[in-house]
CSV table of C-alpha atoms and ligand atoms in Angstrom, one decimal:
chain,number,residue,atom,x,y,z
A,1,MET,CA,142.4,77.4,19.3
A,2,SER,CA,143.5,75.1,22.3
A,3,ILE,CA,144.4,78.0,24.7
A,4,ARG,CA,141.1,79.2,25.7
A,5,PRO,CA,139.8,75.8,27.6
A,6,THR,CA,143.3,75.4,29.3
A,7,SER,CA,143.3,79.3,30.4
A,8,TRP,CA,139.6,78.9,31.4
A,9,ARG,CA,140.4,75.6,33.6
A,10,ARG,CA,143.3,77.5,35.2
A,11,CYS,CA,140.9,80.6,36.0
A,12,LYS,CA,138.4,78.1,37.4
A,13,ALA,CA,141.1,76.3,39.5
A,14,ILE,CA,141.7,79.8,41.4
A,15,ASP,CA,138.2,80.4,42.1
A,16,VAL,CA,137.3,77.0,43.2
A,17,MET,CA,138.0,76.1,47.1
A,18,THR,CA,138.2,73.1,48.9
A,19,PHE,CA,136.5,72.8,52.4
A,20,ASP,CA,139.9,73.2,54.0
A,21,GLN,CA,140.9,76.2,52.1
A,22,ALA,CA,137.3,77.7,52.7
A,23,LEU,CA,137.7,77.1,56.4
A,24,LYS,CA,141.2,78.8,56.5
A,25,LYS,CA,140.0,81.7,54.6
A,26,ALA,CA,136.8,82.0,57.1
A,27,ARG,CA,139.0,81.8,60.1
A,28,GLU,CA,141.5,84.5,58.8
A,29,ARG,CA,138.3,86.9,58.0
A,30,LEU,CA,136.6,86.1,61.5
A,31,ALA,CA,139.9,86.3,63.5
A,32,ALA,CA,139.7,90.2,64.3
A,33,THR,CA,136.0,90.1,65.5
A,34,SER,CA,135.5,86.4,66.9
A,35,SER,CA,137.4,84.7,70.0
A,36,THR,CA,136.0,81.8,68.5
A,37,ALA,CA,136.9,82.1,64.8
A,38,ALA,CA,137.9,78.5,64.0
A,39,LEU,CA,135.1,77.0,65.8
A,40,ASP,CA,132.4,79.7,64.2
A,41,ALA,CA,133.6,78.6,60.7
A,42,GLU,CA,133.6,75.2,61.3
A,43,VAL,CA,130.2,75.0,62.6
A,44,LEU,CA,128.8,77.2,60.1
A,45,LEU,CA,130.3,75.3,57.1
A,46,LEU,CA,128.8,71.9,58.4
A,47,ALA,CA,125.5,73.1,59.3
A,48,LEU,CA,125.6,74.4,55.7
A,49,SER,CA,127.1,71.2,53.8
A,50,GLY,CA,125.2,69.0,56.2
A,51,LYS,CA,128.5,67.2,56.7
A,52,SER,CA,130.0,65.8,60.1
A,53,ARG,CA,133.2,66.8,61.8
A,54,ALA,CA,134.8,63.3,61.0
A,55,TRP,CA,133.9,63.7,57.2
A,56,LEU,CA,135.5,67.3,57.3
A,57,TYR,CA,138.7,65.6,58.8
A,58,GLY,CA,139.0,63.1,56.2
A,59,PHE,CA,137.6,64.7,53.2
A,60,GLY,CA,138.7,68.4,53.8
A,61,ASP,CA,140.4,68.6,50.3
A,62,THR,CA,137.1,68.2,48.5
A,63,GLU,CA,136.0,71.0,46.3
A,64,LEU,CA,133.3,73.1,47.5
A,65,GLU,CA,130.2,73.5,45.2
A,66,SER,CA,130.0,77.2,44.1
A,67,THR,CA,126.1,78.0,45.6
A,68,LEU,CA,127.4,76.4,48.7
A,69,ALA,CA,130.6,78.2,48.8
A,70,ALA,CA,128.5,81.3,48.2
A,71,ARG,CA,126.2,80.6,51.0
A,72,PHE,CA,129.1,80.1,53.3
A,73,ASP,CA,130.5,83.5,52.3
A,74,GLU,CA,127.6,85.2,53.2
A,75,TRP,CA,127.3,83.6,56.6
A,76,VAL,CA,130.8,84.5,57.5
A,77,GLU,CA,130.2,88.1,56.3
A,78,ARG,CA,127.2,88.2,58.5
A,79,ARG,CA,129.2,86.6,61.4
A,80,ALA,CA,132.1,89.0,60.6
A,81,ALA,CA,129.5,92.0,61.3
A,82,GLY,CA,128.9,90.3,64.7
A,83,GLU,CA,125.7,88.4,64.3
A,84,PRO,CA,125.7,85.5,66.7
A,85,VAL,CA,126.4,81.9,65.1
A,86,ALA,CA,123.0,81.0,66.9
A,87,TYR,CA,120.8,83.2,64.8
A,88,LEU,CA,122.7,82.0,61.8
A,89,LEU,CA,121.9,78.4,62.3
A,90,GLY,CA,118.6,78.9,63.9
A,91,PHE,CA,119.4,76.7,66.6
A,92,ARG,CA,121.1,76.3,69.9
A,93,GLU,CA,121.8,73.5,72.4
A,94,PHE,CA,120.6,73.9,75.7
A,95,PHE,CA,120.5,71.2,78.5
A,96,GLY,CA,121.2,68.6,75.9
A,97,LEU,CA,118.0,69.9,73.8
A,98,GLN,CA,118.1,71.2,70.2
A,99,LEU,CA,115.9,74.5,70.2
A,100,GLU,CA,115.0,76.6,67.7
A,101,VAL,CA,116.1,80.0,68.1
A,102,SER,CA,114.9,83.8,66.5
A,103,ARG,CA,115.4,87.0,67.3
A,104,ALA,CA,112.4,87.3,69.1
A,105,THR,CA,114.3,86.0,72.1
A,106,LEU,CA,117.2,85.7,74.2
A,107,ILE,CA,119.8,83.0,72.7
A,108,PRO,CA,120.0,80.3,75.7
A,109,ARG,CA,123.2,80.5,77.7
A,110,PRO,CA,125.1,78.0,79.5
A,111,ASP,CA,124.8,80.3,82.7
A,112,THR,CA,120.9,79.3,82.4
A,113,GLU,CA,121.5,75.9,82.6
A,114,LEU,CA,122.2,76.6,86.5
A,115,LEU,CA,119.0,77.8,87.2
A,116,VAL,CA,117.4,74.4,85.6
A,117,GLU,CA,119.8,72.5,87.8
A,118,GLN,CA,118.9,74.4,91.0
A,119,ALA,CA,115.1,74.1,90.1
A,120,LEU,CA,115.5,70.0,89.4
A,121,ALA,CA,117.3,69.7,92.9
A,122,LEU,CA,114.5,71.9,94.7
A,123,ALA,CA,111.6,70.3,92.9
A,124,GLY,CA,111.1,67.8,95.8
A,125,SER,CA,108.3,65.7,94.6
A,126,ALA,CA,107.7,63.6,91.4
A,127,SER,CA,104.9,65.7,90.3
A,128,GLY,CA,104.0,69.2,90.6
A,129,ARG,CA,103.6,72.6,88.8
A,130,ALA,CA,106.2,75.0,87.7
A,131,LEU,CA,106.1,78.2,85.9
A,132,ASP,CA,108.6,79.8,83.6
A,133,LEU,CA,108.4,83.8,83.5
A,134,GLY,CA,109.7,85.2,80.4
A,135,THR,CA,110.6,82.0,78.4
A,136,GLY,CA,111.7,83.1,75.3
A,137,SER,CA,112.7,80.2,73.4
A,138,GLY,CA,111.2,78.0,76.1
A,139,ALA,CA,114.6,76.9,77.4
A,140,ILE,CA,114.1,76.7,80.8
A,141,ALA,CA,110.6,75.4,80.9
A,142,LEU,CA,111.6,72.8,78.3
A,143,ALA,CA,114.7,71.7,80.0
A,144,PHE,CA,112.7,71.3,83.2
A,145,ALA,CA,110.0,69.5,81.4
A,146,SER,CA,112.3,67.1,79.8
A,147,GLN,CA,113.7,65.9,83.0
A,148,CYS,CA,110.4,66.1,85.2
A,149,PRO,CA,108.0,64.0,82.8
A,150,ASP,CA,105.1,64.2,85.8
A,151,TRP,CA,105.3,67.7,86.4
A,152,GLN,CA,102.8,70.5,84.3
A,153,VAL,CA,105.1,73.1,83.1
A,154,THR,CA,104.0,76.6,81.9
A,155,GLY,CA,105.9,78.9,80.2
A,156,CYS,CA,105.0,82.9,79.8
A,157,ASP,CA,106.1,85.3,77.6
A,158,ARG,CA,104.6,88.7,76.5
A,159,VAL,CA,106.1,88.6,73.3
A,160,PRO,CA,103.5,86.5,70.7
A,161,ASP,CA,106.4,85.5,68.6
A,162,ALA,CA,108.2,84.1,71.4
A,163,VAL,CA,105.2,82.1,72.8
A,164,THR,CA,104.8,80.3,69.1
A,165,LEU,CA,108.5,79.8,69.0
A,166,ALA,CA,108.5,77.8,72.4
A,167,GLN,CA,105.3,76.2,71.6
A,168,ARG,CA,107.3,75.1,68.5
A,169,ASN,CA,110.2,73.6,70.4
A,170,ALA,CA,107.8,71.9,72.6
A,171,GLU,CA,105.8,70.4,69.8
A,172,ARG,CA,109.2,69.4,67.9
A,173,LEU,CA,110.7,67.9,71.0
A,174,GLY,CA,107.6,66.1,71.9
A,175,LEU,CA,107.2,67.5,75.5
A,176,GLY,CA,103.5,67.5,75.8
A,177,ASN,CA,103.8,68.2,79.9
A,178,THR,CA,104.0,72.1,78.9
A,179,ARG,CA,101.4,74.8,78.1
A,180,TRP,CA,102.4,78.2,76.9
A,181,LEU,CA,100.6,81.5,77.4
A,182,HIS,CA,101.0,84.9,75.9
A,183,SER,CA,101.6,87.2,79.3
A,184,ARG,CA,103.3,90.0,80.7
A,185,TRP,CA,104.5,88.1,84.1
A,186,PHE,CA,101.6,87.4,86.1
A,187,ASP,CA,99.2,89.1,83.8
A,188,HIS,CA,97.2,86.2,82.6
A,189,HIS,CA,93.9,85.2,84.2
A,190,GLU,CA,94.6,81.2,83.8
A,191,LEU,CA,97.8,82.0,86.1
A,192,ALA,CA,96.0,80.6,89.3
A,193,PRO,CA,97.1,82.0,92.5
A,194,HIS,CA,99.3,79.6,94.9
A,195,SER,CA,99.2,76.7,92.1
A,196,PHE,CA,102.9,76.6,91.4
A,197,ALA,CA,105.5,74.7,93.8
A,198,LEU,CA,108.1,76.4,91.3
A,199,ILE,CA,108.7,79.7,89.7
A,200,MET,CA,111.8,80.0,87.6
A,201,SER,CA,112.6,82.9,85.6
A,202,ASN,CA,115.6,84.6,83.6
A,203,PRO,CA,114.2,87.9,83.2
A,204,PRO,CA,115.8,91.2,82.0
A,205,TYR,CA,118.6,92.2,84.3
A,206,ILE,CA,120.8,94.7,82.3
A,207,ALA,CA,121.1,98.0,83.7
A,208,GLU,CA,119.9,100.5,80.5
A,209,HIS,CA,123.5,102.0,80.2
A,210,ASP,CA,125.6,99.1,80.7
A,211,ARG,CA,128.6,99.1,78.3
A,212,HIS,CA,128.2,95.5,77.9
A,213,LEU,CA,125.0,96.0,75.6
A,214,ASP,CA,127.3,97.2,72.8
A,215,GLN,CA,129.5,94.1,72.9
A,216,GLY,CA,129.1,90.6,71.3
A,217,ASP,CA,125.9,88.7,70.7
A,218,VAL,CA,123.6,90.7,73.0
A,219,ARG,CA,123.6,93.6,70.1
A,220,PHE,CA,121.6,91.4,68.2
A,221,GLU,CA,119.1,90.1,70.7
A,222,PRO,CA,115.7,92.1,71.8
A,223,ARG,CA,116.4,94.9,74.1
A,224,SER,CA,113.6,94.2,75.8
A,225,ALA,CA,114.6,90.7,77.0
A,226,LEU,CA,118.1,92.2,78.4
A,227,VAL,CA,117.2,95.7,80.0
A,228,ALA,CA,115.5,96.4,82.9
A,229,GLY,CA,115.7,99.9,84.3
A,230,SER,CA,118.6,101.9,85.5
A,231,ASP,CA,119.9,99.3,87.7
A,232,GLY,CA,118.8,96.1,85.9
A,233,LEU,CA,116.5,95.2,88.7
A,234,ASP,CA,113.1,96.7,87.9
A,235,ASP,CA,111.6,93.1,86.4
A,236,ILE,CA,113.2,91.0,89.4
A,237,ARG,CA,111.5,93.6,91.9
A,238,GLU,CA,108.1,93.1,90.3
A,239,ILE,CA,108.7,89.3,90.1
A,240,ILE,CA,109.9,89.0,93.7
A,241,ALA,CA,106.7,91.1,94.8
A,242,ALA,CA,103.9,89.2,93.0
A,243,SER,CA,105.5,85.8,93.3
A,244,PRO,CA,104.2,84.7,97.1
A,245,ARG,CA,100.6,85.3,95.5
A,246,TYR,CA,101.4,82.5,92.9
A,247,LEU,CA,103.6,80.1,94.9
A,248,ALA,CA,102.0,77.2,96.4
A,249,SER,CA,103.0,76.8,100.3
A,250,GLN,CA,106.7,76.2,100.4
A,251,GLY,CA,107.2,76.8,96.8
A,252,TRP,CA,110.1,78.1,95.4
A,253,LEU,CA,111.2,81.0,93.5
A,254,LEU,CA,114.7,80.9,91.5
A,255,LEU,CA,115.8,83.8,89.4
A,256,GLU,CA,118.9,84.0,87.4
A,257,HIS,CA,120.7,87.6,87.5
A,258,GLY,CA,123.7,89.7,87.0
A,259,TYR,CA,127.0,88.8,88.5
A,260,ASP,CA,126.7,91.6,91.0
A,261,GLN,CA,123.1,91.6,91.7
A,262,ALA,CA,123.2,88.5,94.1
A,263,ALA,CA,123.1,90.4,97.6
A,264,ALA,CA,120.4,92.8,96.2
A,265,VAL,CA,117.8,90.0,95.0
A,266,ARG,CA,118.6,88.0,98.4
A,267,HIS,CA,117.6,91.3,100.1
A,268,LEU,CA,114.5,91.7,97.8
A,269,MET,CA,113.3,88.2,98.7
A,270,GLU,CA,114.1,88.8,102.3
A,271,GLN,CA,111.7,91.8,102.0
A,272,HIS,CA,108.9,89.7,100.9
A,273,GLY,CA,109.0,87.1,103.4
A,274,PHE,CA,111.0,84.3,101.5
A,275,SER,CA,113.3,81.9,103.4
A,276,GLN,CA,116.1,79.5,102.9
A,277,ILE,CA,117.3,82.1,100.6
A,278,ALA,CA,120.4,81.2,98.9
A,279,SER,CA,122.4,81.8,95.8
A,280,ALA,CA,124.4,79.5,93.2
A,281,ARG,CA,127.5,80.4,91.3
A,282,ASP,CA,127.9,79.6,87.5
A,283,LEU,CA,130.8,78.1,85.7
A,284,GLY,CA,132.8,81.7,86.0
A,285,GLY,CA,132.7,81.7,89.8
A,286,HIS,CA,129.9,84.4,90.0
A,287,GLU,CA,126.8,84.3,92.1
A,288,ARG,CA,124.0,84.0,89.2
A,289,VAL,CA,121.1,82.3,90.4
A,290,THR,CA,119.2,83.2,93.6
A,291,PHE,CA,116.3,81.2,95.1
A,292,GLY,CA,114.0,81.4,98.0
A,293,GLN,CA,111.1,79.6,99.5
A,294,CYS,CA,107.8,81.0,100.0
A,295,ALA,CA,107.1,79.5,103.5
A,296,VAL,CA,103.5,80.6,104.2
A,297,ALA,CA,100.8,81.5,101.3
A,298,THR,CA,100.2,85.1,101.1
A,299,ASP,CA,97.5,86.8,99.1
A,300,ALA,CA,99.6,90.1,99.0
A,301,ALA,CA,100.6,90.8,95.5
B,1,LIG,N1,123.3,86.8,80.7
B,1,LIG,C1,122.7,87.7,79.7
B,1,LIG,C2,124.0,88.5,79.3
B,1,LIG,O1,124.6,89.1,80.5
B,1,LIG,C3,121.8,88.5,80.1
B,1,LIG,C4,120.7,87.6,80.2
B,1,LIG,C5,119.3,88.6,80.8
B,1,LIG,O2,119.3,89.8,80.8
B,1,LIG,N2,118.3,87.9,81.2
B,1,LIG,O3,124.4,88.4,78.1
């Protein structure tokens, strides 16, 4: 019987897809739930296949091997259910550094690169000590440490898995000028008073009933890294109040905050004796980072 092989081949030809066909199908599947459907599909397929974008453009008519097709399908379904691309990949680029990310921490965002840029601009000397409170994946501390090799950078987080992750990122990037502490804000006894020229933080700053918590990537990120009381300022208030005790004289505190919180943050800094207070705008034109200088070292917590 010669019919069987022919029909089997025909049947198989329907199942097997080329890279281009798989991408088209994934784009269509993701179009309803992602505003970056085409990019998501491509990034996920390139990561799974280990191919480059250039290869894809030249050889998109290559057939996808069945286990790769199955894994791609699974990722596309998870992405369609809203899972962030960074969690699927396990990596996100931040300030030119490839960072491992996990569900224990926020996914580093471009907005936060502004905080690092401001910190670099304020770091007046070639060496000093900097602290990143609530470091998560270590993004801020690592970006700063990579640009300022003669600074000692400490990253703290109250979530043990975050500390482990940040440490792993530091090791992979070979950034030995960092240390990592398990600490809720300033609680760790190794954080010496008046020792930091810079304190930086991207703390939780979303109000607990903010509707934005039900949209996009934040649905999959740890609530404890996002939400800070009824106005989103609980943690910011605590950090501003405690920072003067840990800042060296003339040291700077830099905070990322919500798009509508800059005036409140400036006011809190004024109340706690900071000077040279100013805010910087993100790429969307929102005041996103506020900083102030601790003119006189004080022991008031
Ligand atoms: N910028 C993040 C967002 O709005 C929140 C980060 C944070 O709370 N620190 O999605």
